[in-house]
Coordinates of C-alpha atoms and ligand atoms in Angstrom, one line a residue:
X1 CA 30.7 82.6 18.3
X2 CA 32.9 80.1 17.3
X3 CA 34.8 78.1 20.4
X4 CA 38.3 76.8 20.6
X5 CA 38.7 73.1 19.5
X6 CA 39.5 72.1 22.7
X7 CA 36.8 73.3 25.1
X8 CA 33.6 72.0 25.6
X9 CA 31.0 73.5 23.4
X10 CA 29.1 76.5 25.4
X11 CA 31.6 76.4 27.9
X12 CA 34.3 78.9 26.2
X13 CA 38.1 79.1 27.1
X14 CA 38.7 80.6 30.1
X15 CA 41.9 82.9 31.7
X16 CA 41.4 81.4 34.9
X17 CA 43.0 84.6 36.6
X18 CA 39.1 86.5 35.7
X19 CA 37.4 84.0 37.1
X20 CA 39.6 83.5 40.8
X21 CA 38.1 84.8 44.0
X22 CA 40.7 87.5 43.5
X23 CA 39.6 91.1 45.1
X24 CA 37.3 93.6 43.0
X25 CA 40.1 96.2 41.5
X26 CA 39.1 98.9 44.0
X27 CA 40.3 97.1 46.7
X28 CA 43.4 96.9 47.8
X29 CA 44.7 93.5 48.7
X30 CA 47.8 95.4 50.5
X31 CA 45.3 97.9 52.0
X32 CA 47.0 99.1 55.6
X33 CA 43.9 101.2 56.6
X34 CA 41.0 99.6 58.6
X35 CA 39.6 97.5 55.8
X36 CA 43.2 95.7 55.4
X37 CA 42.6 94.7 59.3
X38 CA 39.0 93.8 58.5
X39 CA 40.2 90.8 56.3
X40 CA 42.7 90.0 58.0
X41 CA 39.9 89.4 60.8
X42 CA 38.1 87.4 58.3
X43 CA 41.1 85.2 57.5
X44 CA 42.0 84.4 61.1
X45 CA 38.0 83.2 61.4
X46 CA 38.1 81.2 58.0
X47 CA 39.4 78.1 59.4
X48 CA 36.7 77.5 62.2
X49 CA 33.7 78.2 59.7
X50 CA 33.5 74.3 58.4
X51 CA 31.7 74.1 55.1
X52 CA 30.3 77.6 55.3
X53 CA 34.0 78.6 54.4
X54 CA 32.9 77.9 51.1
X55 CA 31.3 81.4 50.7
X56 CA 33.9 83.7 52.7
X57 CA 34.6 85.4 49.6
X58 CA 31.6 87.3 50.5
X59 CA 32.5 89.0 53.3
X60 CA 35.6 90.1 51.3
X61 CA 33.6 92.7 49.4
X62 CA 31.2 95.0 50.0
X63 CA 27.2 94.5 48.7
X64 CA 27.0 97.7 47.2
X65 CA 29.5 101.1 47.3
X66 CA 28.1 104.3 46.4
X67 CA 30.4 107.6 46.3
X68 CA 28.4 110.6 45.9
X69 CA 29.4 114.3 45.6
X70 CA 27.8 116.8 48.0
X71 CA 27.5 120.5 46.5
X72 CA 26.3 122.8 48.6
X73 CA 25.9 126.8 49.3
X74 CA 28.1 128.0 51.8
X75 CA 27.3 131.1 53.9
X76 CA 29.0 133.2 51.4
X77 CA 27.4 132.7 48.2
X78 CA 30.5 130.5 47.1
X79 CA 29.4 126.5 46.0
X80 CA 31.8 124.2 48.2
X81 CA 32.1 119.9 47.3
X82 CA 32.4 117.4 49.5
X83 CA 32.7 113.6 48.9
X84 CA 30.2 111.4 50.4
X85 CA 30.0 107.5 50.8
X86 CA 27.5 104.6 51.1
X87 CA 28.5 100.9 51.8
X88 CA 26.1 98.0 51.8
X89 CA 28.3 95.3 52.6
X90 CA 26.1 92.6 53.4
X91 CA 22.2 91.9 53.6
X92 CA 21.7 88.5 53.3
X93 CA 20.3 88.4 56.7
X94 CA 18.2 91.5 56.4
X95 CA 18.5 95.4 55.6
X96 CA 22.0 97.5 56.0
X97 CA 22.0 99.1 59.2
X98 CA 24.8 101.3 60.3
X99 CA 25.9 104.9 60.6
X100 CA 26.8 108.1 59.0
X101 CA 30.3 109.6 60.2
X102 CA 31.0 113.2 59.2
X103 CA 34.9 113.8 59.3
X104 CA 37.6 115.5 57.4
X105 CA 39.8 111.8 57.0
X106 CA 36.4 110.1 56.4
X107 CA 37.4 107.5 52.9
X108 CA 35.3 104.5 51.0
X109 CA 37.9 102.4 52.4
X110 CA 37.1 103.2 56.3
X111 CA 33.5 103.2 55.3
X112 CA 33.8 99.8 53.7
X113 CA 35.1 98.4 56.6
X114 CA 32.8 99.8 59.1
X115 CA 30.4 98.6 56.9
X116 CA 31.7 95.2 57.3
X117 CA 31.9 95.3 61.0
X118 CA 28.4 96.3 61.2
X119 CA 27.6 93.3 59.6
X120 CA 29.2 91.1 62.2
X121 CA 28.2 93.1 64.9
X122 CA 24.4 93.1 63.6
X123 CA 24.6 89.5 63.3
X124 CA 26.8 88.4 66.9
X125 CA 23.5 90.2 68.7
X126 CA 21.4 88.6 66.3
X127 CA 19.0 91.5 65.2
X128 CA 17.9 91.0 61.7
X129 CA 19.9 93.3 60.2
X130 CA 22.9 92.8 57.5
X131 CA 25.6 95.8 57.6
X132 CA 25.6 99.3 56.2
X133 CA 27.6 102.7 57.1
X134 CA 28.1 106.4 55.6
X135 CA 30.1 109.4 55.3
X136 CA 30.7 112.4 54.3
X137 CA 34.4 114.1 54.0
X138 CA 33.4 117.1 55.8
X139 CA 34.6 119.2 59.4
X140 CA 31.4 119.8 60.8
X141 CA 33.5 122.0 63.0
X142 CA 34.0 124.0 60.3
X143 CA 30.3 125.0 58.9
X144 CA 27.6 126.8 60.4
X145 CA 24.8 125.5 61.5
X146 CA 22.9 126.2 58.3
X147 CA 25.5 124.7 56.1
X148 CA 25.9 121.4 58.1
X149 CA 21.5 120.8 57.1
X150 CA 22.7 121.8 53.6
X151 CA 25.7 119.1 53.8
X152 CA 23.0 116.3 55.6
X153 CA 19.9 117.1 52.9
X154 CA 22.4 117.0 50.0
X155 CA 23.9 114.0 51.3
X156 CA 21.1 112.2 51.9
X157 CA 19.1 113.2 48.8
X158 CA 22.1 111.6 46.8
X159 CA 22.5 108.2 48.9
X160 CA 18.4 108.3 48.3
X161 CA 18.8 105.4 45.8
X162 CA 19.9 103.1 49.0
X163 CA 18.3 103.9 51.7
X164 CA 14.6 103.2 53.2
X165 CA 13.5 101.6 56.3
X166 CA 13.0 98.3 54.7
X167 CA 16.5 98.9 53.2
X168 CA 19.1 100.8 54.8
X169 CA 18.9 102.4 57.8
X170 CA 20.9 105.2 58.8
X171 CA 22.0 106.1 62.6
X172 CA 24.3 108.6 64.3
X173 CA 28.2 108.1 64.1
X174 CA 31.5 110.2 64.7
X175 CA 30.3 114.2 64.8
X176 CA 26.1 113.1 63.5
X177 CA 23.3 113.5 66.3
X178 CA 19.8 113.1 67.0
X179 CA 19.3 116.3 64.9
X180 CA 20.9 115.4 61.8
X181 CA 19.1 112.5 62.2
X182 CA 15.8 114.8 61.8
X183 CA 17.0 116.2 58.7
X184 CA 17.7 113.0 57.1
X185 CA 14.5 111.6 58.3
X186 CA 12.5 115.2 56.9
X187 CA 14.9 114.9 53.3
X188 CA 14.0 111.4 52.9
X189 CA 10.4 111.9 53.4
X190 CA 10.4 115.0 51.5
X191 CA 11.3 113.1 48.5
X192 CA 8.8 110.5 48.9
X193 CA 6.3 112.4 49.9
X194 CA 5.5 110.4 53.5
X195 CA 6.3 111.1 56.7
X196 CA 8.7 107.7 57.1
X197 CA 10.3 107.6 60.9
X198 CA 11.6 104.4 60.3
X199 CA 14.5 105.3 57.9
X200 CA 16.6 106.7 60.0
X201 CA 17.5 105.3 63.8
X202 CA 19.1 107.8 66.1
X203 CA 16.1 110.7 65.9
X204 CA 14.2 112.9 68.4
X205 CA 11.8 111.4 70.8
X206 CA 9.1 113.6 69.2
X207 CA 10.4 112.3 65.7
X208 CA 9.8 108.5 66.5
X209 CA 13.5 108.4 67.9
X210 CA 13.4 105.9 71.3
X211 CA 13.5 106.3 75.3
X212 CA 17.5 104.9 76.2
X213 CA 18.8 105.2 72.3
X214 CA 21.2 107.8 72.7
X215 CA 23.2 106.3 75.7
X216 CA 23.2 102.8 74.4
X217 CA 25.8 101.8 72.9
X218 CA 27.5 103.3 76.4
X219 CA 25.1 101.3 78.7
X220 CA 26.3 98.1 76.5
X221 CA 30.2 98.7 77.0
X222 CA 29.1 99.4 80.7
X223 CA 26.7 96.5 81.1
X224 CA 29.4 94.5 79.0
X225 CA 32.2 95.6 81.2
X226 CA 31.2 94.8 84.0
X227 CA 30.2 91.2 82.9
X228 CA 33.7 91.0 81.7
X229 CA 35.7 92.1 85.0
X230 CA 33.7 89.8 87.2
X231 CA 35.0 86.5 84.5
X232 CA 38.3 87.7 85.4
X233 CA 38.0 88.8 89.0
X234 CA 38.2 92.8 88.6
X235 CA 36.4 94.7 90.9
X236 CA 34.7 97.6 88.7
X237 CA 33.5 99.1 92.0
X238 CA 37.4 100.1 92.8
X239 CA 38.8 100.3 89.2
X240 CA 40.7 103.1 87.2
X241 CA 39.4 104.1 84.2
X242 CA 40.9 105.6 81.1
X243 CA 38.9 106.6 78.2
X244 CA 40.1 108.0 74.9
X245 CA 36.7 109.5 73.3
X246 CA 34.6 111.7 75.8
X247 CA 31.8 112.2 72.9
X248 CA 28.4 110.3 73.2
X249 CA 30.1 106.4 73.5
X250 CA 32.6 107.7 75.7
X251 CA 30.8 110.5 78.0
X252 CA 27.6 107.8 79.0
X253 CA 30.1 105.0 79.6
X254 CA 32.1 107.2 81.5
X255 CA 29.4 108.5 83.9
X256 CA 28.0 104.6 84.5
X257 CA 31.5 103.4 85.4
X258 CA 31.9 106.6 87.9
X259 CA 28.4 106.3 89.4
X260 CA 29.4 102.6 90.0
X261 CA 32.4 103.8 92.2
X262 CA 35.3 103.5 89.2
X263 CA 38.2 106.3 89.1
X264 CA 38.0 107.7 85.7
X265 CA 41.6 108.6 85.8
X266 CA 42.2 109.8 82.4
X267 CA 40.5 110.9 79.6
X268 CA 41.9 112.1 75.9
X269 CA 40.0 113.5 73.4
X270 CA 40.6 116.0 69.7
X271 CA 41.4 118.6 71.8
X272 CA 43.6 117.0 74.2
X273 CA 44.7 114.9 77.2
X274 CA 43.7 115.2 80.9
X275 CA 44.7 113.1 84.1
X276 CA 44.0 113.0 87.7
X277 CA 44.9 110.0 89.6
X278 CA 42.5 110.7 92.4
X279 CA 39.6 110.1 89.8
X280 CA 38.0 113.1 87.3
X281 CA 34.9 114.6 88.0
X282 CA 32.6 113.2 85.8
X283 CA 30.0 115.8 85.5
X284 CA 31.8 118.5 85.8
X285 CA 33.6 117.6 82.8
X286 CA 30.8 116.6 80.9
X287 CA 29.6 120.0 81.3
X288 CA 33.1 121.8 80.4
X289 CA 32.8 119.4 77.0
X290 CA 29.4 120.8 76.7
X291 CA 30.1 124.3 77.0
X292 CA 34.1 124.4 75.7
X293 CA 34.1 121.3 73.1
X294 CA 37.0 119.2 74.5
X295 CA 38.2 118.1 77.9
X296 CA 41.4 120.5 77.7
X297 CA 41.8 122.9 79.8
X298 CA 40.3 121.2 82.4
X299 CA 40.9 123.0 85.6
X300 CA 40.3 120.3 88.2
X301 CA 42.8 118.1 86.2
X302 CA 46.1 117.8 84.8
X303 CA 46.9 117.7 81.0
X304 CA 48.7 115.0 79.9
X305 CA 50.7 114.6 76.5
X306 CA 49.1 112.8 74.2
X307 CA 51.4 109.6 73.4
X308 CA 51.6 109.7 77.8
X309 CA 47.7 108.5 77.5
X310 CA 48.8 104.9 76.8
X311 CA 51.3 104.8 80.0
X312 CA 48.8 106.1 82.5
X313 CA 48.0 103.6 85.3
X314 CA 44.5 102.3 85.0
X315 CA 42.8 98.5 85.6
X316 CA 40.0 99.2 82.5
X317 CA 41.2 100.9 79.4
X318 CA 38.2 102.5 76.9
X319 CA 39.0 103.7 74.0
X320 CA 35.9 105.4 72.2
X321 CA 37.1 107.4 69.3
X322 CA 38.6 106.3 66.2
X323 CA 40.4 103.4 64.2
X324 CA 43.8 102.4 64.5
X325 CA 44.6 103.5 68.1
X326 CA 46.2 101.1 69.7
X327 CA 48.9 99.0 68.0
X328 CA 52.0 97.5 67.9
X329 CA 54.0 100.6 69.1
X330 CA 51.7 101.1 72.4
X331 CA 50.3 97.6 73.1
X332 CA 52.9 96.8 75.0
X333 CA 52.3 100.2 77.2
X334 CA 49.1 99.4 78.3
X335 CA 48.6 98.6 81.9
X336 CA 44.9 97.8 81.8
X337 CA 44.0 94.5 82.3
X338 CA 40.9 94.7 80.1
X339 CA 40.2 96.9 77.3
X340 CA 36.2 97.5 76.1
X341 CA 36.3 98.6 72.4
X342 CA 33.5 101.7 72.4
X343 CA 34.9 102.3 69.3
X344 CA 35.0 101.0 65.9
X345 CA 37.8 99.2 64.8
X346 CA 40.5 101.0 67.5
X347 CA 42.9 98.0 67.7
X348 CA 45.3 96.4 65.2
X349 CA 45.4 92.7 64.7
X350 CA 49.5 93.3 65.4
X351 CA 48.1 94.9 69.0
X352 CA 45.7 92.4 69.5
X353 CA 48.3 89.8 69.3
X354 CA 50.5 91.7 72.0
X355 CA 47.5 91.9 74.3
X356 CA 47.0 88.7 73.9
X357 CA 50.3 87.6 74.6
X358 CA 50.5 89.8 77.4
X359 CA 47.1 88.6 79.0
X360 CA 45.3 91.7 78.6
X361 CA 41.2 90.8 78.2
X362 CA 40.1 92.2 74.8
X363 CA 36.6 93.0 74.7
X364 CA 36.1 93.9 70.7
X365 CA 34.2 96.6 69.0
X366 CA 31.8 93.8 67.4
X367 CA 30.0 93.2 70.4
X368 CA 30.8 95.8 73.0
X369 CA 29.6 98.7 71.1
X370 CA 26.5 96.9 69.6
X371 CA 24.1 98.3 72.3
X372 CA 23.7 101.2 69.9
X373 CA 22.4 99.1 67.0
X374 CA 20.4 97.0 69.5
X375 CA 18.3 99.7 70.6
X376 CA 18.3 101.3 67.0
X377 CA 16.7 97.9 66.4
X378 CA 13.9 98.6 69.3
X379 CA 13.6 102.2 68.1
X380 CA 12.7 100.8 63.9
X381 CA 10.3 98.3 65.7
X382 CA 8.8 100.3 67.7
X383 CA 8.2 102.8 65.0
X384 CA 7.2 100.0 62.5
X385 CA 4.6 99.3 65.5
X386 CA 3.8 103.1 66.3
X387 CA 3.8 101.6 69.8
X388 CA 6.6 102.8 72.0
X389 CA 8.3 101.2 75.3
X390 CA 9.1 102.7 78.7
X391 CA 12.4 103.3 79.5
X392 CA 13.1 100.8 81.7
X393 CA 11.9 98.4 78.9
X394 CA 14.3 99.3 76.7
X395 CA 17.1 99.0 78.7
X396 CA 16.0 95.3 80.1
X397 CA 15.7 94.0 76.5
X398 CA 19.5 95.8 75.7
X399 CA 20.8 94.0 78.8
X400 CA 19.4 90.5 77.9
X401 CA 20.0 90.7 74.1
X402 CA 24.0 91.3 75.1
X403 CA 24.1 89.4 77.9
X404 CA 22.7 86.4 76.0
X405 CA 25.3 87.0 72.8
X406 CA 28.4 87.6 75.4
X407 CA 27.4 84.4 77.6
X408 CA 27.5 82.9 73.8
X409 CA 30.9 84.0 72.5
X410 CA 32.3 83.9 76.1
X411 CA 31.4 80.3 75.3
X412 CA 32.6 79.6 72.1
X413 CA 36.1 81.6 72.9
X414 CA 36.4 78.8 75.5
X415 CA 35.5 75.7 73.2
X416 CA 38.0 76.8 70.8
X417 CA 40.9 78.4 72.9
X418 CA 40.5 82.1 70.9
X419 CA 40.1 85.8 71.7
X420 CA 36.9 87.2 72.4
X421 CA 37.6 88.8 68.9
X422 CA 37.8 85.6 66.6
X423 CA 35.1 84.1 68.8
X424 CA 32.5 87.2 68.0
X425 CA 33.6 86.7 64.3
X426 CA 32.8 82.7 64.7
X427 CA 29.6 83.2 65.4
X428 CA 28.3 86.6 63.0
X429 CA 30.1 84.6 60.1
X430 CA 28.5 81.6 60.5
X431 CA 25.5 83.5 60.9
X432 CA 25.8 85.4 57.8
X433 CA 26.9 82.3 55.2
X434 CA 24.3 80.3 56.7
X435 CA 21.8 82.8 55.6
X436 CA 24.2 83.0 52.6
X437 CA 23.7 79.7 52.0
X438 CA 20.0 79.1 52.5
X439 CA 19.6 81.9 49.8
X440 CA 21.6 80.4 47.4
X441 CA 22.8 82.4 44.7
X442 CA 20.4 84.6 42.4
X443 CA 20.0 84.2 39.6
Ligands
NAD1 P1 31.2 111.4 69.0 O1 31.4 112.3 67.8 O2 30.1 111.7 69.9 O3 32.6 111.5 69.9 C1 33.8 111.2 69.3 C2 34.9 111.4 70.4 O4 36.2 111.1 69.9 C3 35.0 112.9 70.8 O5 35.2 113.0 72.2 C4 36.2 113.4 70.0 O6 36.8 114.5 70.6 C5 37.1 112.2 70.1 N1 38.1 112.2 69.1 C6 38.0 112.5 67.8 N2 39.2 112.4 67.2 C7 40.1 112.1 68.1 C8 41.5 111.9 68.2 N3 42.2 112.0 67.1 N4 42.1 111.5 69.4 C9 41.4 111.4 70.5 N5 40.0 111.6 70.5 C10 39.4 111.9 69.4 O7 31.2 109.9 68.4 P2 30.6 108.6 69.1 O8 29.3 108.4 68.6 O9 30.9 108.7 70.6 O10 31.6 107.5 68.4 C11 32.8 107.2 69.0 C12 33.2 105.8 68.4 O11 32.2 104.8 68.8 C13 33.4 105.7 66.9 O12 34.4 104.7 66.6 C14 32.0 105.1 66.5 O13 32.1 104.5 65.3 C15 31.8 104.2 67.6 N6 30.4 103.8 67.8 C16 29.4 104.7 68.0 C17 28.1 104.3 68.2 C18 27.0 105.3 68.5 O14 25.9 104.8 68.8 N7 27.2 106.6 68.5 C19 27.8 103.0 68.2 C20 28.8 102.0 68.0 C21 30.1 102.5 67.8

């Protein structure tokens, strides 16, 4: 190959546009959805990561992204398709861990980003984890019971190339439970022809799955919440509580803060909204969810419009559904003085700013939903172990695992004058490049 005369020989011309940090050209540097908020996350943190900085463009793309497609039989004889996804977007510190959402508006760039937020969530609790999730564009509403194992076998068959307990762990997400957890589990060892508990996090007790997994990640938002209003003098004991999300995040969170003598005031989920400002039963409504699907319909309760959610008078607002909930055009609605992210990304950086402003104490995603991935972190051990813990030692080691990171990032929010948000990102980024760092690049 002959070079230009005026390069240096074996170092050939170069457009320097191919070799910028400039994004891959599947993603979308104008991208609205939740991964567009995801890097703007990342560039708000940038500045406080000192030399680490050096490798953020990292964090700007995702490991691996697999996009799969899911046939299956449906009842009727007929062959239906659905698109299914799995991100890797970081495991310099350690496998992907993170979940599998089924839902109709499921899309690689959502799964991208939770991706990405799992690996700063795994790495602000500090289990050895880097950050994974899945989906599959399905309404598991919509198939029987015999087509949503078809969807999960086929599914997991195909993302079979990823995943393994020493690689990628799955766990339960939006509309996933301990039972498509089994079937994942069975699929995966089916293929490899083991019995290997430890692939999946999230499973049966009788499956490997562990004591206090399934109402984790609401005991952390709980245990979290109440650390929270006692650094800014609310009394839970007396509080309102509004939740939007009454599924597994919201429902256990909701029944601690009632058994600690909160209101829950309000509660809107798919089906609807419901409000009664003397407080909700909160068992009785678990069990009309259980047997109905939704909190409408309610009888001890009022509905509520949906948009009127965001106006209701409450002192703790929880919302545990989905992306993208509260922004600019409600922020300023909100009368909660502190908000505990159950969900995923719910809160735009425009909103965040408006709280802010406003005074409202953030409590983000990254951290106060991690007790889920912390005990899915006990449950792989313990099944690594085949030795398993007592319930009340599970729970201990979730409370001092997010005590200790909170008491950290409470910390470091206060050293550098930032939300709770960009502290949580301070430390899981410096974290991750460190590891980054100490790896070097291969090859
Ligand atoms: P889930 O399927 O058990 O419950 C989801 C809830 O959200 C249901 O009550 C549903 O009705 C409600 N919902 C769905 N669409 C809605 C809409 N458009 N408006 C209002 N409510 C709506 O799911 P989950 O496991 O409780 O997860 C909820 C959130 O918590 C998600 O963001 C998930 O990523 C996050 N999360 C879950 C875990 C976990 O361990 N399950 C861990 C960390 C974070």
């Amino acid at each position: 190959m002959s070079h230009p005369p005026d390069s240096q020989p074996g170092t050939p011309a170069r457009n320097p546009a191919l070799f910028s940090s400039a994004l891959p050209s599947y993603l979308k540097p104008d991208d609205l959805g939740p991964w567009g908020i995801y890097l703007q996350q990342v560039d708000r943190v940038t500045p406080y990561l000192g030399r680490l900085s050096r490798w953020v463009d990292t964090l700007k793309r995702p490991k691996r992204s697999l996009i799969v497609d899911v046939p299956i039989h449906l009842d009727d004889g007929s062959v239906a398709h659905f698109e299914g996804y799995r991100v890797q977007h970081n495991t310099s510190r350690g496998p992907g861990k993170g979940g599998v959402r089924f839902h109709q508006n499921v899309t690689l760039s959502e799964v991208m980003a939770l991706a990405a937020w799992m690996s700063i969530k795994n790495a602000a609790v500090n289990v050895p984890y880097g950050g994974a999730k899945g989906g599959v564009r399905v309404d598991p509403r919509q198939l029987s019971l015999g087509e949503l194992e078809r969807v999960t076998r086929r599914y997991t068959s195909e993302i079979g190339i990823l995943i393994g307990p020493n690689k990628d762990i799955p766990a339960p997400d939006v509309n996933t439970n301990e039972q498509v957890m089994a079937w994942m589990m069975d699929t995966y060892s089916m293929n490899e022809g083991t019995t290997t508990t430890g692939v999946v996090t999230g499973k049966p007790l009788d499956l490997g799955g562990s004591l206090g997994r399934r109402e984790a990640t609401g005991r952390g938002v709980f245990t979290l919440g109440l650390e929270a209003a006692r650094l800014i003098g609310l009394d839970v004991a007396s509080a309102r509580v509004a939740l939007q999300g009454f599924g597994n995040v919201g429902g256990v969170a909701a029944q601690l803060f009632a058994h600690a003598g909160a209101q829950v005031v309000a509660v809107q989920d798919h089906g609807g909204c419901i409000y009664r400002a003397g407080g909700l039963d909160v068992p009785a409504l678990l069990a009309h969810v259980a047997h109905c699907g939704s909190v409408a319909d309610f009888a001890a309760a009022e509905p509520l419009a949906n948009d009127a959610f965001w106006d209701v008078p409450c002192d703790i607002l929880i919302p545990a559904a989905l992306e993208q909930q509260i922004t600019a055009a409600n922020a300023g609605r909100i009368q909660a003085r502190l908000i505990i992210e159950g969900a995923n990304g719910p809160t735009t950086p425009q909103a965040d700013d408006i709280l802010h402003e406003r005074g409202v104490l953030v409590l983000p995603d990254v951290i106060a939903n991690a007790g889920g991935v912390t005990v899915s972190y006990f449950e792989w051990v313990q099944d690594f172990s085949s030795f398993f813990w007592s319930e009340d030692e599970v729970n201990e080691r979730l409370m001092k695992v997010m005590k200790g990171a909170f008491a950290t990032i409470w910390q470091v929010a206060q050293q550098h004058r930032v939300s709770l948000r960009t502290a949580t990102f301070i430390v899981a980024c410096s974290r991750i490049l460190h590891a980054r760092d100490l790896r070097g690049l291969y090859p």
